[in-house]
Structures are given as C-alpha cells and as structure tokens.
PDB file of C-alpha atoms in Angstrom:
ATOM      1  CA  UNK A1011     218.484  30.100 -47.952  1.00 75.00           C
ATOM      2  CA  UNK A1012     221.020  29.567 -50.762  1.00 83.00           C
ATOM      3  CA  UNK A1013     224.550  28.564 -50.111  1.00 91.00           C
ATOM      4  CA  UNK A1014     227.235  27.522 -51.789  1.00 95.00           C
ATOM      5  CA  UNK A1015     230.285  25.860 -49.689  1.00 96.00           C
ATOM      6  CA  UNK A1016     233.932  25.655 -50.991  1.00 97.00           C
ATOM      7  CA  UNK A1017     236.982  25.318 -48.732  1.00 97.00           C
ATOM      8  CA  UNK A1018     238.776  28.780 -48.194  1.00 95.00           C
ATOM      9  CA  UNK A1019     242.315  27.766 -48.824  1.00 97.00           C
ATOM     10  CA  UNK A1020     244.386  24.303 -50.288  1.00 98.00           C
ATOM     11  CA  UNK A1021     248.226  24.058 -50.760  1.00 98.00           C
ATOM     12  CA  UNK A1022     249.409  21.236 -53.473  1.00 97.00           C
ATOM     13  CA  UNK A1023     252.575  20.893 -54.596  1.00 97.00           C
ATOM     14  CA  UNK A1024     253.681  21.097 -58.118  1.00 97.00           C
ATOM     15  CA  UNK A1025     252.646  17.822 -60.781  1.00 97.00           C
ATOM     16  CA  UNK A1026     250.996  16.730 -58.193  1.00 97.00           C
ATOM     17  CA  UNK A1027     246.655  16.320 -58.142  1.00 98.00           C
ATOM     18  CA  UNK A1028     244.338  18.130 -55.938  1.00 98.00           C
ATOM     19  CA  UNK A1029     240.909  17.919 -55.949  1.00 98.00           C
ATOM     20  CA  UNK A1030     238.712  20.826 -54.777  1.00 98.00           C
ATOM     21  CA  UNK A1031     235.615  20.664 -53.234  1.00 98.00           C
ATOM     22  CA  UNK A1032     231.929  22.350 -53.674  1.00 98.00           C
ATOM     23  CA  UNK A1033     228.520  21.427 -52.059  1.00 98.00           C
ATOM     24  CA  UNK A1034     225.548  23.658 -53.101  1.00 97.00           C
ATOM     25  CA  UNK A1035     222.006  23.869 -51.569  1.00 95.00           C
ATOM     26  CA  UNK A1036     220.110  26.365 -54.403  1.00 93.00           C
ATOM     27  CA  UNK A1037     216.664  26.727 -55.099  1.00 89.00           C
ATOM     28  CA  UNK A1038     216.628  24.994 -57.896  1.00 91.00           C
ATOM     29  CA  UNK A1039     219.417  23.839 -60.315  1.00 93.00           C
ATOM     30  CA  UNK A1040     219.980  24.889 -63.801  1.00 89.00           C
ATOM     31  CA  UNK A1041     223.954  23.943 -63.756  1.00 93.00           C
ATOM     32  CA  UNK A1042     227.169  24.338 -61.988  1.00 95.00           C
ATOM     33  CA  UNK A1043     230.479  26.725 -63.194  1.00 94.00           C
ATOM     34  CA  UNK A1044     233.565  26.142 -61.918  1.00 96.00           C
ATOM     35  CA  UNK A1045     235.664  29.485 -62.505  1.00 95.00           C
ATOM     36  CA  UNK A1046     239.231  30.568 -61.945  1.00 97.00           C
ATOM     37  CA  UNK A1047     240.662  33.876 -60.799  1.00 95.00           C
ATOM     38  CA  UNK A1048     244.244  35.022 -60.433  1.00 95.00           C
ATOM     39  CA  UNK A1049     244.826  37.539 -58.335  1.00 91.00           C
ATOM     40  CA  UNK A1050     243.818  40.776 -59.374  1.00 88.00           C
ATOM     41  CA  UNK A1051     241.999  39.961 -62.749  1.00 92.00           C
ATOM     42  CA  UNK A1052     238.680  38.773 -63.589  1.00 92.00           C
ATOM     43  CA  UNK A1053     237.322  35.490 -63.341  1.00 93.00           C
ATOM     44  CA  UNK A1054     237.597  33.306 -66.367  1.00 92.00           C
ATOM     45  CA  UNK A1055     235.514  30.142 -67.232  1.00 91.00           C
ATOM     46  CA  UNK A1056     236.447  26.258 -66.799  1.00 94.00           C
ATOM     47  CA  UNK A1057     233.285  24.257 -66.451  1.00 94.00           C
ATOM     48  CA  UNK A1058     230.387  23.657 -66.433  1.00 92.00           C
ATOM     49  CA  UNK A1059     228.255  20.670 -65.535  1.00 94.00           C
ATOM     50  CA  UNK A1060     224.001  20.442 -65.271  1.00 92.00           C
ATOM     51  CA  UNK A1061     224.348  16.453 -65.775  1.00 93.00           C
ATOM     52  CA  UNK A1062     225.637  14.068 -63.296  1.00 96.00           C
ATOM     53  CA  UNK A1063     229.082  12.613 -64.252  1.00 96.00           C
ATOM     54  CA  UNK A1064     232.473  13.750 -64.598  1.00 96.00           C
ATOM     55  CA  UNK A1065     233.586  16.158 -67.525  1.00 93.00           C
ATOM     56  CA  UNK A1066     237.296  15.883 -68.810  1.00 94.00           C
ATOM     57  CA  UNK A1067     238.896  19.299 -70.561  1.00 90.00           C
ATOM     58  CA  UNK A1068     242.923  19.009 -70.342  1.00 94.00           C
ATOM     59  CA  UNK A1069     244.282  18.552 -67.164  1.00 96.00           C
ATOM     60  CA  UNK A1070     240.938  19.736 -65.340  1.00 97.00           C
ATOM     61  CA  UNK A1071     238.011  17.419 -65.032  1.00 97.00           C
ATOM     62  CA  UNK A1072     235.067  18.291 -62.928  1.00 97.00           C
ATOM     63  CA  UNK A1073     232.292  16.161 -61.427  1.00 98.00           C
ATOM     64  CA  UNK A1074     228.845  16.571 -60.313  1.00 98.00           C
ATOM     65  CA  UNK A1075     226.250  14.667 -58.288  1.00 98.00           C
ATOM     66  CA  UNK A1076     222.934  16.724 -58.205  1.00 96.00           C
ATOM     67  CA  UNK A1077     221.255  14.341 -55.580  1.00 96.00           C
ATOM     68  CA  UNK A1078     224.248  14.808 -53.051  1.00 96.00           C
ATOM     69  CA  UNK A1079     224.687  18.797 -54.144  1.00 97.00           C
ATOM     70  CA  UNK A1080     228.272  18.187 -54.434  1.00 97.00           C
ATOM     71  CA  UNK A1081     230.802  19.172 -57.174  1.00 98.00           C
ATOM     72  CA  UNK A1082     234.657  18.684 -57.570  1.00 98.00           C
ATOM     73  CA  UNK A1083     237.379  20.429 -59.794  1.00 98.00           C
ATOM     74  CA  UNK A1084     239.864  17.840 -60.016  1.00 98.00           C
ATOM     75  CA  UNK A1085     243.701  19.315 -61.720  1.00 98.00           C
ATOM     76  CA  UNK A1086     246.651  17.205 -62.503  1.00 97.00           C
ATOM     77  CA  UNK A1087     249.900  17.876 -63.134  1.00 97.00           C
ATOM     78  CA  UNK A1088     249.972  20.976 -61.485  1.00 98.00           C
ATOM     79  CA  UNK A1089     251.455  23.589 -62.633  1.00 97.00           C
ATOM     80  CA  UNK A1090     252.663  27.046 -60.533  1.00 97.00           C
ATOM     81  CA  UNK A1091     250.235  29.076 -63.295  1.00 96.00           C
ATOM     82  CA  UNK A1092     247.603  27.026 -61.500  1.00 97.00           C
ATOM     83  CA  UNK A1093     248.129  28.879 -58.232  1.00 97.00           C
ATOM     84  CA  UNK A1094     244.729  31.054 -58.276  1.00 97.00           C
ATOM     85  CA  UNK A1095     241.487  31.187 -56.673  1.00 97.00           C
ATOM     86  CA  UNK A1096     239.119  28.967 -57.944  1.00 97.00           C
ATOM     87  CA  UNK A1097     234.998  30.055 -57.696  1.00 96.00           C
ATOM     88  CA  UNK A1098     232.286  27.384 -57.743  1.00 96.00           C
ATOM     89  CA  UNK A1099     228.862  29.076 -58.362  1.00 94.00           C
ATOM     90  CA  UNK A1100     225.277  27.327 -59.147  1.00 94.00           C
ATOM     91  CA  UNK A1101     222.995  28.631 -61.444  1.00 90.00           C
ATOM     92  CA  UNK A1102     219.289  28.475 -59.696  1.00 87.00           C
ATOM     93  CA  UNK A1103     215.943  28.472 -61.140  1.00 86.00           C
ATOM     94  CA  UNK A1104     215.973  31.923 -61.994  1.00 80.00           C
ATOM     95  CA  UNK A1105     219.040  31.587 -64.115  1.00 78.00           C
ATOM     96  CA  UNK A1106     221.093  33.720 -61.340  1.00 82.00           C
ATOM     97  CA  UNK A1107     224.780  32.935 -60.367  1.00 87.00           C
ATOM     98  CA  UNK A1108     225.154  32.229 -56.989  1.00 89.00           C
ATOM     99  CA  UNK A1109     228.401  32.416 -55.604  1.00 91.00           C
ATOM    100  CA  UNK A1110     230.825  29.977 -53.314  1.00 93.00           C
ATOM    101  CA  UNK A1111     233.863  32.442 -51.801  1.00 92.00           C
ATOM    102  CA  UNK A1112     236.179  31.038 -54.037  1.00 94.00           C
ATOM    103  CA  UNK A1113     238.946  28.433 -52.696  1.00 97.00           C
ATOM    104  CA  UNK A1114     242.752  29.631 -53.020  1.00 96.00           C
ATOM    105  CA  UNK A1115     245.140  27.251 -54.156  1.00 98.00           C
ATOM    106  CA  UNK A1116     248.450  27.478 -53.216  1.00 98.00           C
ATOM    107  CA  UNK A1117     251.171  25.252 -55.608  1.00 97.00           C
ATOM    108  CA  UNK A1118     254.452  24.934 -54.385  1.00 96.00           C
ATOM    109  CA  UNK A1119     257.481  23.432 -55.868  1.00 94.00           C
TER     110      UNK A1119
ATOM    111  CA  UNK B 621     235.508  31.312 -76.647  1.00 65.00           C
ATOM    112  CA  UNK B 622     233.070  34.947 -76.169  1.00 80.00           C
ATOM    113  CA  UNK B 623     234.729  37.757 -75.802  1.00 90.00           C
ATOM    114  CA  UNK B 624     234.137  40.842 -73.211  1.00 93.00           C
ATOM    115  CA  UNK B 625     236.019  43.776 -73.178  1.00 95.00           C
ATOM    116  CA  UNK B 626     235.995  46.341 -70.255  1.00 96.00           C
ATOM    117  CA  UNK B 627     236.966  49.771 -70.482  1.00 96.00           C
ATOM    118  CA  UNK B 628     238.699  51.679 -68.793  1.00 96.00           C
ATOM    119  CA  UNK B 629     240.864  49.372 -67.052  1.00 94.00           C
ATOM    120  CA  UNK B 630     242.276  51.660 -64.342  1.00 95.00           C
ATOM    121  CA  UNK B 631     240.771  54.816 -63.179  1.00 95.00           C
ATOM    122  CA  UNK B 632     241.900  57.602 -60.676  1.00 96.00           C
ATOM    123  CA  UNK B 633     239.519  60.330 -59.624  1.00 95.00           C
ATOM    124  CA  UNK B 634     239.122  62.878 -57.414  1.00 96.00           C
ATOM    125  CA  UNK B 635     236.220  62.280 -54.378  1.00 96.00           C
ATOM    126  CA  UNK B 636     232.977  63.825 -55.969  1.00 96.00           C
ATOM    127  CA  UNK B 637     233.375  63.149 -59.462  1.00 96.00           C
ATOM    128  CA  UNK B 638     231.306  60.637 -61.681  1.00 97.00           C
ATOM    129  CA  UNK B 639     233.450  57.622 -63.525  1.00 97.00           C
ATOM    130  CA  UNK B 640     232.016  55.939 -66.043  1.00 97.00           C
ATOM    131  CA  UNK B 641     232.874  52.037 -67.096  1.00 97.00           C
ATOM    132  CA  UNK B 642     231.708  50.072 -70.270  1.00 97.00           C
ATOM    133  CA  UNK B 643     231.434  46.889 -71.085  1.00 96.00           C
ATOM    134  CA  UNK B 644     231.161  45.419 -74.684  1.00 95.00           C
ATOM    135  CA  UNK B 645     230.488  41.630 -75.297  1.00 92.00           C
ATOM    136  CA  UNK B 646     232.817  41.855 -78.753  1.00 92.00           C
ATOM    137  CA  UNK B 647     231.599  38.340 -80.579  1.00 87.00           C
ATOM    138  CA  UNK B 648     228.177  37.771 -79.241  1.00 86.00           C
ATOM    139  CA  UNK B 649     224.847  39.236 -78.047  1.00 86.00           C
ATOM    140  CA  UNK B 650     224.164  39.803 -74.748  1.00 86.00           C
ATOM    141  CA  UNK B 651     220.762  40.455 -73.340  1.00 82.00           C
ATOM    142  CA  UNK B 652     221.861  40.354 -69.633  1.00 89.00           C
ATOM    143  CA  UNK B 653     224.890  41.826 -68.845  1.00 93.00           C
ATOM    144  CA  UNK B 654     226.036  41.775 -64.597  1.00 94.00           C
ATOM    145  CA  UNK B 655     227.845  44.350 -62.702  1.00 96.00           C
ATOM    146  CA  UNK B 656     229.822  42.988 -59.882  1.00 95.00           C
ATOM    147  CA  UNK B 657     232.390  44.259 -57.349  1.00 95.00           C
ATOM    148  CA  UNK B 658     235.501  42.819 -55.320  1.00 92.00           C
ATOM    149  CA  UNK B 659     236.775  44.118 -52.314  1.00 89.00           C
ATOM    150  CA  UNK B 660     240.571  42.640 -52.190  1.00 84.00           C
ATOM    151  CA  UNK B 661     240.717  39.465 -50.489  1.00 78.00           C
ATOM    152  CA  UNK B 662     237.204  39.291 -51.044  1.00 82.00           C
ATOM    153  CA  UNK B 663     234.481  36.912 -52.634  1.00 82.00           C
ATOM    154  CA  UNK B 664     232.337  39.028 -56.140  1.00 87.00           C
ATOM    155  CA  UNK B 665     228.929  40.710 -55.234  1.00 91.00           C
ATOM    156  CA  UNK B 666     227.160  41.153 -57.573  1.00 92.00           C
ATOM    157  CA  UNK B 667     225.589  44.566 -57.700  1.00 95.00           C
ATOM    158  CA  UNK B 668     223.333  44.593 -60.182  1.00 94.00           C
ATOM    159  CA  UNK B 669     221.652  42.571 -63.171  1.00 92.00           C
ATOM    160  CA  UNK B 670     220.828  44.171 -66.455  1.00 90.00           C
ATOM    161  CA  UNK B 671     218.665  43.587 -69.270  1.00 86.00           C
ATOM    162  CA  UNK B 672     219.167  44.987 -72.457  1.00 82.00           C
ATOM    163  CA  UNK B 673     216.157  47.895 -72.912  1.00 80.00           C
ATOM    164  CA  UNK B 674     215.356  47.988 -69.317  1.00 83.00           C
ATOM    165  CA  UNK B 675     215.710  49.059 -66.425  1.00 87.00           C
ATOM    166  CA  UNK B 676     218.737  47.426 -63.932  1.00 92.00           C
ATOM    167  CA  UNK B 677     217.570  45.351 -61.410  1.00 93.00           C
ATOM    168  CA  UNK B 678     219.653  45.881 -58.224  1.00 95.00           C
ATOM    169  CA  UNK B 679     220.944  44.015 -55.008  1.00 93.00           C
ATOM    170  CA  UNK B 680     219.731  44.993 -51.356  1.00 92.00           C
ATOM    171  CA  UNK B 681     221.974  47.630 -50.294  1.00 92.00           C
ATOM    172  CA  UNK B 682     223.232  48.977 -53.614  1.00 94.00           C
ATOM    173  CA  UNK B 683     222.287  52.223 -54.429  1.00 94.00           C
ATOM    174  CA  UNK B 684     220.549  52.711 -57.789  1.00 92.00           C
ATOM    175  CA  UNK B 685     221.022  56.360 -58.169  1.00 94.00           C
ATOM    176  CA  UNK B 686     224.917  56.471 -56.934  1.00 96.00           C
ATOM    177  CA  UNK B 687     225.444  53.569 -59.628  1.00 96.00           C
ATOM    178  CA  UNK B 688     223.477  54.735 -62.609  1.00 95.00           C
ATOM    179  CA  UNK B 689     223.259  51.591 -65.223  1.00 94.00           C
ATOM    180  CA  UNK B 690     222.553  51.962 -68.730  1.00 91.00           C
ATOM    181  CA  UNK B 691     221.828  48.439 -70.953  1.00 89.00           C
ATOM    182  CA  UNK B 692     221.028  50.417 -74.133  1.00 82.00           C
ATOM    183  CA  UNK B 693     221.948  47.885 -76.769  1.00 88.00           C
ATOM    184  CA  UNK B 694     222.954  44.026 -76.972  1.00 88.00           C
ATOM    185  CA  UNK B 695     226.844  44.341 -76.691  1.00 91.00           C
ATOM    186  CA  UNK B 696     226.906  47.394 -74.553  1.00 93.00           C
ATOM    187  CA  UNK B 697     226.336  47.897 -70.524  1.00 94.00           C
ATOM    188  CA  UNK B 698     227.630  51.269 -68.854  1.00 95.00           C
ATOM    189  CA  UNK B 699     227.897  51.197 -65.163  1.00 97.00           C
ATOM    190  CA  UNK B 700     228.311  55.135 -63.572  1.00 97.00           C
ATOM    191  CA  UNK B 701     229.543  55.293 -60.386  1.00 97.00           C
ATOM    192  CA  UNK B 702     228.221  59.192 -59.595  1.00 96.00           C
ATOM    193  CA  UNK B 703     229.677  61.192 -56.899  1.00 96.00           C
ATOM    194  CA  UNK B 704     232.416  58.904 -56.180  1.00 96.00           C
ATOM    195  CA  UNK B 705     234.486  58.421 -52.587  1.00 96.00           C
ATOM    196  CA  UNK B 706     236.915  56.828 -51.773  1.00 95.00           C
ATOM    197  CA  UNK B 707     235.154  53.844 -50.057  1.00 95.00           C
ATOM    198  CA  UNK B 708     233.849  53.359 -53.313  1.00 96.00           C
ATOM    199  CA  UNK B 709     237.306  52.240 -54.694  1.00 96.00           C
ATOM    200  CA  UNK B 710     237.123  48.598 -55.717  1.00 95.00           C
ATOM    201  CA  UNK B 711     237.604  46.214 -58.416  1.00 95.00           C
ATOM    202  CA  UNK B 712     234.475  46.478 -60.537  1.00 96.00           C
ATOM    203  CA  UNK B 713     234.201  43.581 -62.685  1.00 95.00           C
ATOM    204  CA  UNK B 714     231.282  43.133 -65.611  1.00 95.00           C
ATOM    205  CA  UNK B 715     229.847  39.627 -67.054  1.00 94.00           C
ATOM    206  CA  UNK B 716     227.925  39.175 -70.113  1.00 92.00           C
ATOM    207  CA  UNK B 717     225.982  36.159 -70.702  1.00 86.00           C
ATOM    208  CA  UNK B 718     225.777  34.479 -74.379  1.00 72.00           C
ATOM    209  CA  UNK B 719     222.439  33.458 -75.040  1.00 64.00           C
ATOM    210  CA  UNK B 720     223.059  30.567 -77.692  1.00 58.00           C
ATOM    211  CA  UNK B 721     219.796  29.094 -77.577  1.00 51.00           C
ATOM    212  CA  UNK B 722     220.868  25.902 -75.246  1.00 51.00           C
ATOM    213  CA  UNK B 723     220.870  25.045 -71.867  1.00 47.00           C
ATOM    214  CA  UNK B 724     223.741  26.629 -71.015  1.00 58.00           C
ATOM    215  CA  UNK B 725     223.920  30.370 -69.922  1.00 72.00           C
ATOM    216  CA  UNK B 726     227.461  30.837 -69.286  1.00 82.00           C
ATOM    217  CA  UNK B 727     228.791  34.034 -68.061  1.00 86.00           C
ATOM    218  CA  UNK B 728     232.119  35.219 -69.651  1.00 90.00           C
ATOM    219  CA  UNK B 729     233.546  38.213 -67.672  1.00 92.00           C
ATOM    220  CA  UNK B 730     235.750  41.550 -68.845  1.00 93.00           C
ATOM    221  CA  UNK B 731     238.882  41.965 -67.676  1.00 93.00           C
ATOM    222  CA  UNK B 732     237.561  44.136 -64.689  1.00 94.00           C
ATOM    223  CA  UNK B 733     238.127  48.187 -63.912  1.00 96.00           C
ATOM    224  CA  UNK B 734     240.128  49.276 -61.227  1.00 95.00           C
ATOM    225  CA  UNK B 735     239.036  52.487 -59.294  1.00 96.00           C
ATOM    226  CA  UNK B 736     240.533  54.186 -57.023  1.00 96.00           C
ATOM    227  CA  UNK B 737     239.379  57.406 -55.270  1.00 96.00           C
ATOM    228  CA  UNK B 738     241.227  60.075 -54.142  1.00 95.00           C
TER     229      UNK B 738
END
C-alpha cells in the first residue's frame, strides 16, 4: 500500500532550526510537496522537489533522497507565524496527491 | 503564485437542505480540480477528483449522489452537498491544479468553506 510517514507533533523554540521529517513508500514517484496549514485555513504551498538534492526558498529549504524515500523541511530562524501544521504529500504515478497527516509545530518563545 | 478562490466561505443551514460551494482557479486553467474535507484535528481526504467535462471520479465511501460535482468549465468546480446533516458539517476545502506544461503539477488550494449544519 501507499504511505506517507511524518511525525505528529514537534515543539521548537523561536530563531531557533527544526527540521521536519517525511518518508514515503508510493507507487511510483512523480515529486514531493511540502505544504503548510494554520489552523483553520487551507493549505498553502512551500515545495516541491522530484530531484534529489536540497532546494533553498527563504528561510525554508527542503531535501529529498528518492532512493531512501525520505524528505525534510528544514526552517530557520523561526518565527511564532511559523507555528502551523505542516503536510508532506507524494505525487504517484497517476499524478494523485497522497497525503502524510500533517506534523504540528509548536514555536515557543 | 495561482490563485483559487472559494465561495462561500462560511455556511449555516438547516438539516435537509442542499448547499452549494464553488471554486474558481482566478489566473490559470484548471483541468482537474479536487474536493477535499477536514474533520478538526484531522488529516484532508480527499473526496473526490474532477476533470473538467466529465464526470467526478470519487473516493470509496463518498457518496456521489449526496455530493453532486459539477466540472463544467476550466476555472470552475461546484461541489453540492444535497440533503445536508449535521454530521456532514466540516471544513470543505477545494484544490485546483495548474497545468503549465512541465513536470510539475502543483496543487494550489481555496481558502476552504466552512459548513455547519443545524
């Protein structure tokens, strides 16, 4: 079957780094997203990554390895607007979404 | 970045009556537009997946006739949820995806549509 695996819940406290953790196993791969979600609205986009390597945009980078089905959203300088759930979600060979639970960060100052 | 715009973006009905939501990709053509839901606390599910001048393609367990989708042109998806009750009060959220022409297919999502059934 197809699952995506994200940890439910991470507390970081504010400027500091945390680093957020996906692993995937998909039937096939056409890319990874990396959304984020505050609570009660919709989510919006911050990634996306189909090529191995790590992809910088501000203060959020994010890094895949396709042969270990692993991705990371890494933020710095952390910021209490950053407190949100963030959704990892691979894009299989059928060009559908599939969908990790979302992690919640917590950022406390 | 694309734009999607959701409307309405709060609803309150009475139990039996039929809501309808739309969602408009404002800066970009959408051929497949995606209907999900959120329970609070809760992970999306996606509901259903439509195509632009076909018919919706649903997920196991929702019901196709109690949520009537309509995909009649490129920027416009209508989701009805007929007959509504109140366990049917959620956060229903639509995506459209921009077809550029590369590899990437991302979905951008509307602001969502809060129902709640009385």
């Amino acid at each position: 079957g197809q699952n995506i695996d994200q940890p439910t819940e991470m507390t970081a406290t504010e400027g500091a780094i945390v680093q957020i953790n996906c692993t995937y196993q998909t039937s096939g791969f056409n890319g990874l997203f990396w959304y984020q979600q505050h609570a009660g609205e919709a989510p919006t986009f911050l990634s996306y990554n189909v090529l191995d390597g790590l992809e910088e945009k501000g203060r959020f980078s994010s890094f895949l390895s396709r042969s270990k089905g692993y991705s990371y959203l890494l933020l710095k300088e952390l910021q209490m607007k950053d407190s949100a759930s963030y959704l990892c979600a691979v894009m299989d060979s059928n060009y559908q979404l599939i969908w990790g639970a979302g992690t919640k960060l917590i950022i406390k100052p | 970045g694309a734009v999607v715009s959701q409307h309405p973006s709060w609803v309150i009905c009475k139990s039996g009556t039929s809501v309808k939501i739309e969602c408009r990709s404002l800066d970009f053509q959408a051929t497949t537009m995606f209907w999900y839901r959120q329970f609070p606390k809760q992970s999306l599910m996606l509901m259903a997946t439509s195509n632009e001048g076909s018919k919706a393609t649903y997920e196991q367990g929702v019901e196709k006739d109690k949520f009537l989708i309509n995909h009649a042109s490129l920027t416009l998806s209508t989701l009805t949820v007929t007959s509504a009750h109140p366990e049917d009060s959620s956060f229903y959220i639509c995506s459209a995806r921009s077809t550029s022409g590369g590899q990437q297919e991302t979905q951008y999502f509307g602001p969502g549509t809060r129902l709640l059934v009385l």
